[in-house]
Structure formats: C-alpha cells, structure tokens
Amino acid sequence: MERGEQGKQLAVEGEGKRDGDRKKQIDGRDATGGGIYNIITRITNNSLNITRLKRLNITRPNSLNITRPNSLNITRSNSLNITRSNSLNITRLNSLNIRRPNRFNITRLNSLNITRPNILNITRLNSLNIPWLNSLNIPRLNSLNNIRRPNRFNITRLNSLNITRPNILNITRLNSLNIRRPNRFNITRLNSLNITRPNILNITRLNSLNIPRLNSLNIPRLNSLNIRRPNRFNITRLNSLNITRPNILNITRLNSLNITRSNSLNITRLKCLNITRPNSLNITRSNSLNSLNITRPNSLNITRPNSLDITRSNSLNITRLNSLNITRPNSLNITRSNSLNSLNITRPNSLNITKSNSLNITRLNILNITRPKSLNITRLNILNITRLNILNITKPNSLNITRPNNLNITRLNILNIPRLNSLNITRSNSLNITRPNSLNITRSNILNITRLNSLNITRPNSLNITRSNSLNITRSNSLNITRLKSLNITRPNSLNITRPNNLNITRLNILNIPRLNSLNITRSNSLNITRPNSLNITRSNILNITRLNILDITRSNSLNITRPNSLNITRSNILNITRLNILDITRSNILDITRSNSLNITRSNILNITRLNILNIPRLNNLNNPRLNSLNIPRLNHLNITRSNSLNITRTITWEYQSSFFNKTT
C-alpha cells in the first residue's frame, strides 16, 4: 500500500462520518511498505491499542497530538522512540498505559503535555529517558494507576529514570501517587534517579512522598524546587543526597519532614532556602550523619514550624548567608551538642528569630555568629543558652532583643557584642511610630523625611531600611503604613516618593525591596497596596511608576519582582492586580507597560514571567486575564503587543490532532 493511499484511508477512518462506530483493522504493514511486523492496530473513536510491537519510531514531527481518546495502550514493545518533536500532547484521555516495553525514549522534545487523564500507568520498564525537554506538564490528574488497584501511581522495577534539562517539570493536583498503599508516592528500588538542569521542579499537594533505599539522588543546577503541602516527606537510608546550585528551594506546609540515617546531606550554593509551616522537621540519628552543610545561600527562612530539632550531629555549618530567619516556631532545639563539635553561622546579612515559644541551645561547644548585618530576636517566650563554652557575635550593625518573657544566658565563658551603629529621625511635622516590634534603620548615607503633613507607622512587626544611599519622601499629603508585619528596604541607591496625593500600604505581611538602584513614584493620584502576603522587589536597576491614576494590589499571596533592569508603568488609567496567588517577574532586562487604558490581572493562580529580555505592551486599550490557572513565559527574547484594542484570555481550550496522516482541529 502506498503512503498517500494509506494516509487517505486513515484520514477517512479518523473523520468517522456516519459509520464512526465502525472498527477498522489494519494488517500491520509499516508506512514505507518495507516489511510486515507482528502488529495489531485498532483505531476507533474509543480506543487506540499498540500491542507486541518490535519498534515504534516517531521522528522529527512538528507536533504530535492525541486528544480525547478513551484509552491508549502500548504493551510489550521492544522500543518506543519519539525523537526531535516540537510538541507531544496527550489530552483528556481516560487511561494511558505503557506496559513492559524494553525502552521508552523521548528525546529533544520542546513540550510534553499530559492533561486530564483518568489513569496513567508506567510498569516494568528497563529504561525511561526524557532528555532535552523544555516543558513537561501533568496537571489535573485523577489517578496515576496500577493495573489491578485504582487510584495509584507506580514506577516499579525501573533500572534508570532520567529527566534531563527540562525547563519546567510540574506535578500538580494529584489525588494519589502510590505503589501499595493509597495516598503515597513511592519510588522504590531505584538504582539512580537524576533530574538535571531543570528551571522549575514543583511537587504540590501530595499526601505523602517517600524515596527509600536510593543509592543516589541528584538535583543539580536547579533554579527552583518547590515541595508544597505534602503530608509526609521521607528520605530514608540514603547514601548521598546532593542539591547543588539551586536558585530557590521551598518546602512549605509540611506535616512532617524526616531525614534519617543518611551518610551525607549537602545543600550548596543556594540563593534561597525556605521551610515554612511544617508541623515537624526532624534530622535524627546523626551519629551516622557525617556532615550537614548549608553553604552560600542568599536567604534561609524557617517560618511557623511546630518543632525543629537537630540532634546528635557531628557538625552543622551555615556559612555565608545573606539572611537567616526563624519566625514563629513553637520550639527550636539544638540538643546533646557534646557530640556537636561546632555550630557556625558566618557572614549572614540578617539573622532573625521572631515570635518563638521556646528556643533552646544546650551543651554546645562552640557557637559562632560572625559579621551579621542585623541580628534580631523578638517576642520570645523562652530563650535559653546553657552550658556554652564560647558564644561570639561580632561586627553586627544592629542587635535587638525585644519583649521576651524569659531570656537566660547561663554558664557562659565568653560573650562578645562589639561595634554597633546609630538611628536618627529629624524635623517632621507629625511622625508617629506606635507598637512596632522592631524598627531598624542601619548604615544609611542619607535618610530625609521633609515637609510631611502626616506619616504614621502603626503596629508593624518589623520595619527595616538598611544601607540606602538616599531615601526621600517629600511633599506628600498623607502616607500611611498600617498593620505591617515586616517592611524591608535594603541597599537601594535612591528611593524617591514625590508629590503623591495618597500612598497607603495596609495589612501587609511582608514587603521587601532589597538592592534597588532607583525607585520613583511621581505625580500619582493614589497608590494602594492592601492585604498582600508578600511583595518583593529585589535587585531592580530602575522601577518607575509615573502619572498613575490608580494602582491597586489587593489580597495577593505573593508578588515578587526580582532583578529587572527596568520596569516602567507610565500613564495608565487603571492597573489592578487583585487576588493573585503568585506573580513573579524575575531577571527581566526590560518590561514596559505604557499608555494603557486598563490592564487587569484577576484571580490568577500562577503568573510567572522569568528571564525576559524584552516585553513591550504599548498603547493597549484592554488586556484581561481572568481566572487564569497558570501562565508561564520562560526565557522569552521578544514579546511585543502593539496597538491592540483588546486582548482577552478567558477559559480558552484549544485541541489539535495532527500528524502526517491526520489533520483535525477542534
């Protein structure tokens, strides 16, 4: 049979006109007519089965889309290869089963998407390789199942699993990831699991994740690794666990995190490590733990844990930290430190321990805190440092210990606190600072508050302005900062707020503006930032907001603008960002939004714009993105939207099914 004739026949079959329920059986000749394999292929509207296949190769397709099949099964094949394809999409399928192939290879793929499958099974593979992948997405998955037991995800008896150089790997909203027991994710008896050079790796809303009896687990050169809301995360009997050169590592809302019986655990060259709201974090039986090292992170944050315990460790080193924050823990214990030779915290920019019920450091040989820029311990119920041979706190800019119930330092050989600086606020008409937990302004060249009608800072937990070349607030009618948990402005070259009618920052959990070259807000009628959980603007060369009528950022969980060269929002009538879970604009060279009548981003779960060279949206009448689950624009060289009347992205679903034989778009 010729290729064109077979293509026409399959196309007629795929259209499924009046006899769509009719089944068509193909005799198994390959597409080139070169030979006959032992193939049984059935193509119907309900199922597509490929069984007992020696080789199935799909090479250099631009796009391969499989949409809305009830079942897709690939069983007992010697090799399945999909190479050099731009995109592979499997959407809305009831079941996808890959059983007993010797090799499954997907190479040089731009995007692989598996969306809304009911069942996905990968069983008894010799090797599964997905290299050179730009994005791999598995969202809204009901179950990743075994053959016999439903609601399970199984990767069993696998010699090697390699996922290399993906830009994005997301596993979100999984009901269950199981082998034997439900509500667990298990990767067992795996010789090696390597995830190399991904930009983003997210594991969210897992009931449990277990990796036992693993020879090596390596995650190198990772931009961000997020583990959010799992009930359990266990790593047991691990020879080596290495996480190297990640930009961000976040572990949030854990019920329990246990690292037991490991020879070595190393987290190196980390820009930021966050452990937030775990019920328990335990590093136990650390006589077998040779070393635990956290080196060169920019920030290490441990917030709201119920208990944090580090017991029987030979050495614990935290070196070259920009910031270390431990906030609202119920208990923090470093115990039996006769076996703990040394605990070193060196060169942090800031070390904060706030609102902890108890903080205990007992039987410690050496505790060194050297060259911190700021060290704050606030609202402690109990702080005990007992049986300490040496405690050194050297060269801090500011050290504050405020409102602790009990502070005991007993049996101490040496305690040194040298070289503290000063704070001055002069010539304001009315300046009220009421009930702050901590207010620190350190190493500022010029801090001027001039010709101010009213400036109120009420009930903030912490307000820090550090190492600013110039900070000017001039000719403002009213500037109110109320109910602020923390506001940090660090290392700005110039921050100017001139002639605003109203500037209100209310009910803000965290607002951080570090390493800012210049921030200008000029001639704005009103600027309101209300009820965001966190707003971060970091390492931006220029941030200008000029001639703005209304700018509202309300009820956002986190809004981060990091390392942009220039971000300009000019002459916009209305700019509203409301109810935003995460908005990240990171490492953009230029982002310009000019002369827009209205720009609305409402109720979006995730909006990420990362590593953007140029994004220009000039002369835009309307741009609306309502109810957006995820929008990711990574590594974008140019995106220009010019002179468009309206651009609306609302609940858009596009399905494409095309290959060399099929062309079908719904």
XYZ file of C-alpha atoms in Angstrom:
666
model
C 0.000 0.000 0.000
C 1.372 3.393 -0.899
C 1.894 6.049 1.819
C -0.580 8.513 0.316
C -3.307 5.911 -0.103
C -2.865 4.681 3.451
C -2.943 8.267 4.687
C -6.219 8.902 2.864
C -7.694 5.697 4.243
C -6.679 6.559 7.810
C -7.902 10.114 7.378
C -11.320 8.852 6.291
C -11.284 6.471 9.246
C -10.278 9.278 11.645
C -13.069 11.537 10.439
C -15.634 8.909 11.438
C -18.502 10.250 9.337
C -21.764 8.279 9.526
C -20.132 4.950 10.332
C -17.949 6.397 13.130
C -18.647 3.427 15.380
C -17.330 1.026 12.767
C -13.977 -0.613 13.603
C -11.183 -0.771 11.082
C -8.330 -3.271 11.400
C -5.022 -2.540 9.686
C -2.926 -5.507 8.608
C 0.305 -4.180 10.190
C 2.402 -3.062 7.209
C 4.728 -0.231 8.101
C 4.298 3.206 6.496
C 7.058 2.724 3.935
C 5.907 -0.696 2.814
C 9.309 -2.156 3.657
C 8.165 -5.101 5.721
C 5.491 -6.731 7.852
C 5.775 -6.762 11.667
C 3.722 -8.624 14.247
C 1.394 -5.661 14.816
C -2.272 -5.489 15.761
C -3.506 -1.907 15.398
C -7.071 -0.843 16.117
C -8.160 2.733 15.573
C -11.635 3.597 16.791
C -13.218 6.560 18.493
C -12.915 4.844 21.875
C -9.518 3.134 21.936
C -6.099 3.024 20.257
C -4.049 -0.090 21.095
C -0.490 -0.920 20.011
C 0.484 -4.394 21.273
C 3.516 -6.675 20.817
C 5.468 -4.137 18.820
C 9.165 -4.609 17.985
C 9.818 -0.946 17.229
C 7.728 2.179 17.043
C 9.661 5.266 15.975
C 8.211 8.765 15.557
C 10.988 11.091 14.397
C 11.034 14.795 13.670
C 7.311 15.593 13.827
C 6.478 19.227 14.405
C 3.549 18.354 16.629
C 2.007 15.081 17.762
C -1.371 15.471 19.449
C -3.561 12.719 20.895
C -6.815 14.231 22.108
C -9.899 12.780 23.761
C -9.224 9.039 23.401
C -10.882 6.797 25.968
C -7.853 4.535 26.196
C -4.324 4.466 24.772
C -2.287 1.322 25.455
C 1.292 0.465 24.452
C 2.143 -3.044 25.709
C 5.063 -5.463 25.256
C 7.053 -3.368 22.817
C 10.814 -3.698 22.453
C 11.362 0.002 21.869
C 9.247 3.143 21.640
C 11.066 6.256 20.437
C 9.754 9.792 19.922
C 12.656 11.965 18.754
C 13.089 15.599 17.765
C 9.436 16.557 18.040
C 8.383 20.104 18.827
C 5.386 19.158 20.932
C 3.681 15.995 22.150
C 0.254 16.493 23.716
C -1.964 13.849 25.299
C -5.181 15.481 26.476
C -8.440 14.305 28.017
C -7.783 10.592 27.962
C -9.425 8.130 30.295
C -6.454 5.788 30.514
C -2.860 5.761 29.243
C -0.929 2.535 29.833
C 2.695 1.836 28.896
C 3.436 -1.735 29.994
C 6.525 -3.891 29.601
C 8.460 -2.009 26.915
C 12.204 -2.530 26.986
C 12.919 1.090 26.134
C 10.857 4.238 26.142
C 12.747 7.249 24.812
C 11.536 10.810 24.256
C 14.426 12.949 23.033
C 14.802 16.593 22.078
C 11.192 17.446 22.775
C 10.098 21.055 23.217
C 6.973 20.266 25.222
C 5.265 17.132 26.521
C 1.809 17.681 27.984
C -0.419 15.054 29.587
C -3.618 16.773 30.692
C -6.740 15.459 32.379
C -6.108 11.709 32.110
C -8.040 9.457 34.442
C -5.368 6.760 34.562
C -1.649 6.795 33.662
C 0.435 3.637 34.151
C 4.142 3.050 33.504
C 5.117 -0.500 34.580
C 8.148 -2.785 34.210
C 10.333 -0.517 32.133
C 14.011 -1.233 31.639
C 14.779 2.399 30.884
C 12.733 5.590 30.586
C 14.558 8.641 29.258
C 13.180 12.141 28.685
C 16.136 14.392 27.746
C 16.223 17.868 26.242
C 12.706 18.638 27.355
C 11.595 22.263 27.544
C 8.415 21.621 29.492
C 6.686 18.584 30.998
C 3.247 19.188 32.488
C 0.940 16.687 34.215
C -1.952 18.774 35.585
C -5.393 17.792 36.874
C -4.710 14.088 37.028
C -7.390 11.957 38.651
C -5.224 8.891 39.127
C -1.854 7.502 38.068
C -2.754 3.891 38.459
C -1.576 0.328 38.599
C -3.284 -2.380 36.519
C -5.156 -4.007 39.392
C -5.570 -1.376 42.066
C -7.099 2.009 41.187
C -6.008 5.456 42.354
C -2.269 4.718 42.328
C 0.854 5.905 40.584
C 3.527 3.279 40.008
C 7.070 3.442 38.721
C 8.197 -0.103 39.548
C 11.246 -2.227 38.799
C 12.936 0.525 36.868
C 16.675 0.339 36.281
C 17.099 4.019 35.496
C 14.842 7.062 35.191
C 16.443 10.161 33.709
C 14.803 13.552 33.201
C 17.464 15.909 31.854
C 17.449 19.575 31.005
C 13.726 20.316 31.247
C 12.774 23.936 31.625
C 9.635 23.175 33.605
C 8.571 19.961 35.354
C 5.248 20.301 37.163
C 3.338 17.606 39.063
C 0.233 19.328 40.412
C -3.105 18.385 41.924
C -2.572 14.654 42.216
C -5.122 12.590 44.054
C -2.748 9.732 44.788
C 0.793 8.607 43.945
C 1.034 5.014 45.152
C 2.575 1.566 44.883
C 0.892 -0.484 47.605
C -0.883 1.841 49.964
C -3.027 4.778 48.828
C -2.147 8.415 49.431
C 1.585 7.844 48.966
C 4.198 8.484 46.317
C 6.898 5.816 46.316
C 9.945 5.360 44.134
C 11.451 2.088 45.381
C 14.490 0.025 44.494
C 15.755 2.560 42.018
C 19.416 2.444 41.095
C 19.614 6.069 40.036
C 17.185 8.966 39.707
C 18.631 12.055 38.073
C 16.855 15.355 37.467
C 19.422 17.666 35.899
C 19.298 21.302 34.933
C 15.568 21.945 35.282
C 14.495 25.530 35.681
C 11.451 24.698 37.781
C 10.505 21.481 39.607
C 7.227 21.630 41.520
C 5.632 18.905 43.635
C 2.391 20.250 45.083
C -0.439 18.948 47.259
C 0.896 15.456 47.853
C -0.377 13.286 50.655
C 2.963 11.555 51.028
C 6.265 11.324 49.161
C 8.727 8.546 50.062
C 12.114 7.806 48.495
C 13.613 4.823 50.371
C 16.660 2.668 49.600
C 18.011 5.032 46.990
C 21.665 4.801 46.038
C 21.914 8.341 44.746
C 19.518 11.237 44.222
C 20.996 14.247 42.457
C 19.272 17.538 41.658
C 21.986 19.857 40.307
C 21.754 23.333 38.834
C 18.133 23.827 39.751
C 16.586 27.281 39.528
C 13.672 26.461 41.792
C 12.477 23.376 43.668
C 9.141 23.600 45.455
C 7.600 20.928 47.698
C 4.277 22.263 48.931
C 1.566 20.799 51.128
C 2.591 17.146 51.322
C 1.522 15.318 54.461
C 4.767 13.380 54.654
C 8.173 13.705 53.054
C 10.622 10.943 53.999
C 14.144 10.246 52.771
C 15.491 7.083 54.422
C 18.699 5.052 54.107
C 20.253 7.343 51.561
C 23.922 7.098 50.674
C 24.131 10.605 49.275
C 21.639 13.415 48.666
C 23.016 16.396 46.788
C 21.151 19.575 45.843
C 23.617 21.906 44.139
C 23.317 25.393 42.731
C 19.560 25.899 43.031
C 18.248 29.429 42.935
C 15.213 28.683 45.097
C 14.366 25.674 47.282
C 10.999 25.933 49.023
C 9.441 23.404 51.405
C 6.073 24.734 52.562
C 3.242 23.456 54.760
C 4.711 20.073 55.604
C 3.162 17.864 58.221
C 6.446 16.076 58.698
C 9.891 16.146 57.089
C 12.312 13.419 58.156
C 15.892 12.852 57.016
C 17.168 9.706 58.744
C 20.281 7.540 58.534
C 21.949 9.465 55.759
C 25.687 9.481 55.236
C 25.805 12.984 53.834
C 23.306 15.740 53.104
C 24.657 18.727 51.195
C 22.840 21.846 50.021
C 25.439 24.046 48.324
C 25.459 27.436 46.635
C 21.833 28.092 47.426
C 20.353 31.524 46.790
C 17.306 30.991 48.949
C 16.006 28.099 51.101
C 12.579 28.358 52.724
C 10.970 25.872 55.131
C 7.564 27.271 56.053
C 4.753 25.948 58.230
C 5.940 22.383 58.814
C 4.419 20.571 61.764
C 7.679 18.814 62.435
C 11.171 18.928 60.934
C 13.497 16.245 62.263
C 17.121 15.443 61.446
C 17.714 12.395 63.641
C 20.309 9.715 64.334
C 23.003 11.999 63.107
C 25.831 9.992 64.591
C 25.671 8.322 61.183
C 25.197 11.802 59.681
C 28.766 12.727 58.858
C 28.092 16.291 57.805
C 25.153 18.615 57.207
C 26.273 21.660 55.279
C 24.252 24.618 54.012
C 26.699 26.902 52.220
C 26.397 30.162 50.359
C 22.628 30.647 50.421
C 21.333 34.152 49.979
C 18.476 33.559 52.379
C 17.417 30.700 54.647
C 13.957 31.030 56.165
C 12.264 28.683 58.640
C 8.808 30.032 59.452
C 5.998 28.739 61.644
C 7.234 25.222 62.379
C 5.715 23.433 65.350
C 9.014 21.818 66.186
C 12.505 21.980 64.709
C 15.028 19.523 66.134
C 18.672 18.924 65.245
C 20.019 16.109 67.426
C 23.291 14.177 67.685
C 25.011 15.744 64.708
C 28.779 15.814 64.334
C 28.875 19.166 62.584
C 26.308 21.700 61.425
C 27.588 24.612 59.352
C 25.637 27.533 57.889
C 28.065 29.813 56.061
C 27.863 32.994 54.023
C 24.185 33.679 54.486
C 22.596 36.880 53.296
C 19.624 36.359 55.586
C 18.519 33.697 58.066
C 15.033 33.994 59.531
C 13.345 31.706 62.068
C 9.847 33.050 62.692
C 7.001 31.811 64.886
C 8.337 28.374 65.816
C 6.765 26.615 68.786
C 10.059 25.059 69.716
C 13.599 25.134 68.344
C 16.000 22.696 69.964
C 19.693 22.039 69.366
C 20.424 19.337 71.939
C 23.185 16.958 73.040
C 25.796 19.124 71.496
C 28.675 17.432 73.245
C 28.658 15.365 70.070
C 28.069 18.626 68.161
C 31.591 19.870 67.621
C 30.760 23.255 66.181
C 27.768 25.313 65.060
C 28.816 28.170 62.814
C 26.669 30.903 61.278
C 29.029 33.145 59.322
C 28.555 36.221 57.190
C 24.759 36.468 57.197
C 23.197 39.734 56.158
C 20.400 39.305 58.664
C 19.537 36.712 61.299
C 16.041 36.974 62.789
C 14.317 34.797 65.400
C 10.808 36.136 65.981
C 7.723 35.031 67.937
C 9.037 31.667 69.090
C 7.608 29.931 72.127
C 10.891 28.342 73.091
C 14.445 28.492 71.764
C 16.951 26.178 73.433
C 20.661 25.767 72.711
C 22.149 23.304 75.200
C 25.547 21.667 75.743
C 27.227 23.367 72.841
C 30.991 23.523 72.469
C 31.199 26.465 70.050
C 28.508 28.757 68.637
C 29.793 31.484 66.337
C 27.747 34.234 64.679
C 30.167 36.422 62.744
C 29.694 39.503 60.608
C 25.895 39.695 60.510
C 24.380 42.914 59.240
C 21.439 42.622 61.591
C 20.501 40.154 64.323
C 17.004 40.413 65.832
C 15.355 38.246 68.485
C 11.811 39.477 69.182
C 8.832 38.318 71.270
C 10.331 35.165 72.688
C 8.594 33.268 75.453
C 11.727 31.393 76.454
C 15.299 31.779 75.241
C 17.834 29.544 76.951
C 21.526 29.271 76.124
C 23.028 26.869 78.648
C 26.441 25.283 79.171
C 28.050 27.115 76.315
C 31.812 27.246 76.047
C 32.103 30.096 73.541
C 29.466 32.386 72.010
C 30.696 35.113 69.688
C 28.569 37.776 67.972
C 30.970 40.039 66.111
C 30.579 43.117 63.943
C 26.777 43.409 63.743
C 25.247 46.622 62.515
C 22.278 46.283 64.831
C 21.300 43.793 67.505
C 17.832 43.968 69.078
C 16.241 41.699 71.674
C 12.731 42.976 72.414
C 9.838 41.782 74.587
C 10.970 38.299 75.580
C 9.240 36.692 78.557
C 12.362 34.893 79.700
C 15.915 35.354 78.487
C 18.549 33.261 80.222
C 22.223 33.035 79.342
C 23.877 30.747 81.865
C 27.313 29.221 82.380
C 28.852 31.189 79.577
C 32.577 31.503 79.172
C 32.742 34.353 76.648
C 30.026 36.613 75.155
C 31.137 39.464 72.890
C 28.905 42.057 71.139
C 31.063 44.822 69.571
C 30.622 47.672 67.052
C 27.042 48.970 66.929
C 25.771 51.987 64.969
C 23.003 54.676 65.390
C 19.489 55.783 64.260
C 18.214 59.394 63.711
C 14.792 60.816 62.648
C 14.634 64.639 62.471
C 12.260 67.534 61.628
C 8.880 66.048 60.813
C 5.547 67.794 61.375
C 3.920 64.688 62.724
C 5.702 61.367 62.918
C 4.134 58.538 64.939
C 5.688 55.134 65.455
C 3.383 53.064 67.653
C 3.681 49.486 68.885
C 6.327 48.206 66.492
C 8.144 45.042 67.445
C 11.329 46.193 65.795
C 12.258 49.237 63.712
C 15.792 49.275 62.363
C 17.466 51.797 60.054
C 21.131 50.874 59.653
C 24.081 52.216 57.641
C 22.141 54.714 55.561
C 24.096 57.512 53.930
C 21.132 59.901 53.777
C 17.664 59.439 55.258
C 15.485 62.524 54.890
C 11.806 62.936 55.789
C 10.949 66.537 54.887
C 7.795 68.671 54.666
C 5.495 65.870 55.599
C 1.928 66.544 56.710
C 1.443 63.197 58.356
C 3.434 59.981 58.469
C 2.024 57.094 60.501
C 3.651 53.730 61.067
C 1.338 51.724 63.307
C 1.541 48.179 64.629
C 4.247 46.812 62.336
C 6.119 43.726 63.442
C 9.320 44.883 61.816
C 10.364 47.771 59.563
C 13.928 47.765 58.268
C 15.654 50.284 55.988
C 19.274 49.261 55.544
C 22.221 50.574 53.509
C 20.313 53.098 51.418
C 22.245 55.812 49.624
C 19.284 58.167 49.650
C 15.664 57.820 50.753
C 13.434 60.857 50.203
C 9.733 61.289 50.988
C 8.773 64.863 50.056
C 5.553 66.879 49.876
C 3.117 64.063 50.484
C -0.351 64.793 51.800
C -0.728 61.526 53.626
C 1.455 58.438 53.867
C 0.059 55.592 55.984
C 1.630 52.239 56.730
C -0.682 50.246 58.996
C -0.655 46.730 60.435
C 2.574 45.746 58.774
C 4.328 42.515 59.731
C 7.587 43.334 58.030
C 8.747 46.001 55.588
C 12.340 45.797 54.429
C 14.111 48.222 52.095
C 17.736 47.179 51.756
C 20.592 48.559 49.672
C 18.687 50.966 47.404
C 20.721 53.588 45.608
C 17.813 56.000 45.571
C 14.179 55.699 46.632
C 12.047 58.757 45.891
C 8.335 59.264 46.564
C 7.406 62.803 45.489
C 4.088 64.643 45.385
C 1.671 61.741 45.797
C -1.846 62.553 46.923
C -2.327 59.270 48.737
C 0.033 56.382 49.362
C -1.431 53.620 51.524
C 0.191 50.333 52.450
C -2.209 48.389 54.655
C -2.229 44.917 56.189
C 0.970 43.793 54.550
C 2.633 40.600 55.742
C 5.996 41.065 54.037
C 7.231 43.866 51.802
C 10.861 43.607 50.771
C 12.692 45.984 48.429
C 16.370 44.996 48.551
C 19.241 46.096 46.305
C 17.247 48.696 44.423
C 19.123 51.174 42.261
C 16.247 53.627 41.895
C 12.525 53.618 42.679
C 10.459 56.649 41.688
C 6.745 57.211 42.300
C 5.857 60.675 40.974
C 2.600 62.555 40.472
C 0.301 59.661 41.298
C -3.238 60.293 42.479
C -3.459 57.182 44.593
C -1.266 54.135 45.136
C -2.739 51.376 47.308
C -1.111 48.090 48.260
C -3.565 46.267 50.513
C -3.518 42.847 52.113
C -0.730 41.158 50.160
C 1.038 38.344 51.962
C 4.381 39.203 50.450
C 5.576 41.842 47.989
C 9.201 41.677 46.964
C 11.043 43.996 44.583
C 14.680 42.927 44.501
C 17.768 43.942 42.546
C 15.995 46.162 40.039
C 18.006 48.834 38.289
C 15.070 51.168 37.588
C 11.466 50.947 38.779
C 9.385 53.944 37.723
C 5.670 54.462 38.359
C 4.743 57.876 36.927
C 1.488 59.764 36.391
C -0.629 56.957 37.683
C -4.306 57.495 38.464
C -4.974 54.278 40.355
C -2.665 51.359 41.165
C -4.233 48.717 43.406
C -2.602 45.483 44.543
C -5.118 43.756 46.795
C -5.186 40.382 48.526
C -2.200 38.859 46.771
C -0.443 35.964 48.443
C 2.922 36.810 46.983
C 4.054 39.377 44.433
C 7.716 39.218 43.514
C 9.603 41.426 41.074
C 13.239 40.361 41.177
C 16.298 41.501 39.272
C 14.662 43.526 36.496
C 16.877 46.047 34.754
C 13.991 48.402 34.129
C 10.284 48.156 34.933
C 8.177 51.101 33.796
C 4.440 51.595 34.270
C 3.547 55.031 32.861
C 0.330 56.913 32.175
C -2.052 54.078 32.932
C -5.596 54.948 33.914
C -6.268 51.789 35.870
C -3.861 48.993 36.805
C -5.451 46.387 39.064
C -3.802 43.212 40.319
C -6.350 41.522 42.576
C -6.464 38.202 44.401
C -3.205 36.970 42.973
C -1.629 33.861 44.458
C 1.812 34.217 42.886
C 3.143 36.843 40.494
C 6.831 36.584 39.737
C 8.767 38.795 37.346
C 12.367 37.651 37.578
C 15.538 38.557 35.703
C 13.905 40.696 33.030
C 16.018 43.162 31.115
C 13.168 45.476 30.086
C 9.467 45.342 30.961
C 7.459 48.351 29.738
C 3.724 48.912 30.114
C 2.987 52.344 28.608
C -0.174 54.280 27.793
C -2.596 51.506 28.683
C -6.186 52.402 29.492
C -6.798 49.333 31.597
C -4.701 46.287 32.499
C -6.427 43.745 34.742
C -4.980 40.516 36.105
C -7.633 38.947 38.332
C -7.889 35.654 40.194
C -4.854 34.038 38.615
C -3.307 31.115 40.436
C 0.168 31.416 38.945
C 1.595 34.048 36.623
C 5.309 33.694 36.037
C 7.404 35.839 33.721
C 11.013 34.709 34.014
C 14.235 35.594 32.236
C 12.605 38.050 29.889
C 14.762 40.095 27.562
C 12.133 42.472 26.191
C 8.384 42.606 26.836
C 6.658 45.701 25.480
C 2.918 46.390 25.681
C 2.351 49.953 24.375
C -0.943 51.671 23.581
C -3.121 48.895 24.874
C -6.817 49.601 25.456
C -7.748 46.413 27.281
C -5.775 43.364 28.419
C -7.784 40.989 30.605
C -6.619 37.640 32.021
C -9.392 36.446 34.305
C -9.449 33.059 36.003
C -6.034 32.035 34.789
C -4.678 28.838 36.303
C -1.111 29.117 35.081
C 0.669 31.390 32.633
C 4.385 30.823 32.161
C 6.670 32.803 29.854
C 10.207 31.498 30.447
C 13.312 32.619 28.558
C 11.476 34.915 26.176
C 13.609 37.009 23.859
C 10.951 39.330 22.430
C 7.224 39.661 23.017
C 5.553 42.743 21.557
C 1.833 43.560 21.681
C 1.314 46.921 19.963
C -1.792 48.970 19.275
C -4.271 46.229 20.124
C -7.778 47.234 21.108
C -8.444 44.231 23.302
C -6.617 41.022 24.205
C -8.722 38.639 26.287
C -7.681 35.195 27.527
C -10.777 33.672 29.150
C -11.275 29.955 29.671
C -9.671 29.109 26.338
C -9.478 25.440 25.346
C -7.782 24.506 22.068
C -7.387 20.932 20.921
C -5.267 19.923 17.957
C -4.819 16.445 16.498
C -2.486 16.289 13.558
C 0.281 14.099 12.153
C 1.449 13.050 8.704
C -1.841 11.152 8.314
C -4.330 13.220 10.370
C -5.244 16.891 10.288
C -8.075 17.571 12.701
C -8.656 20.689 14.808
C -11.482 21.232 17.258
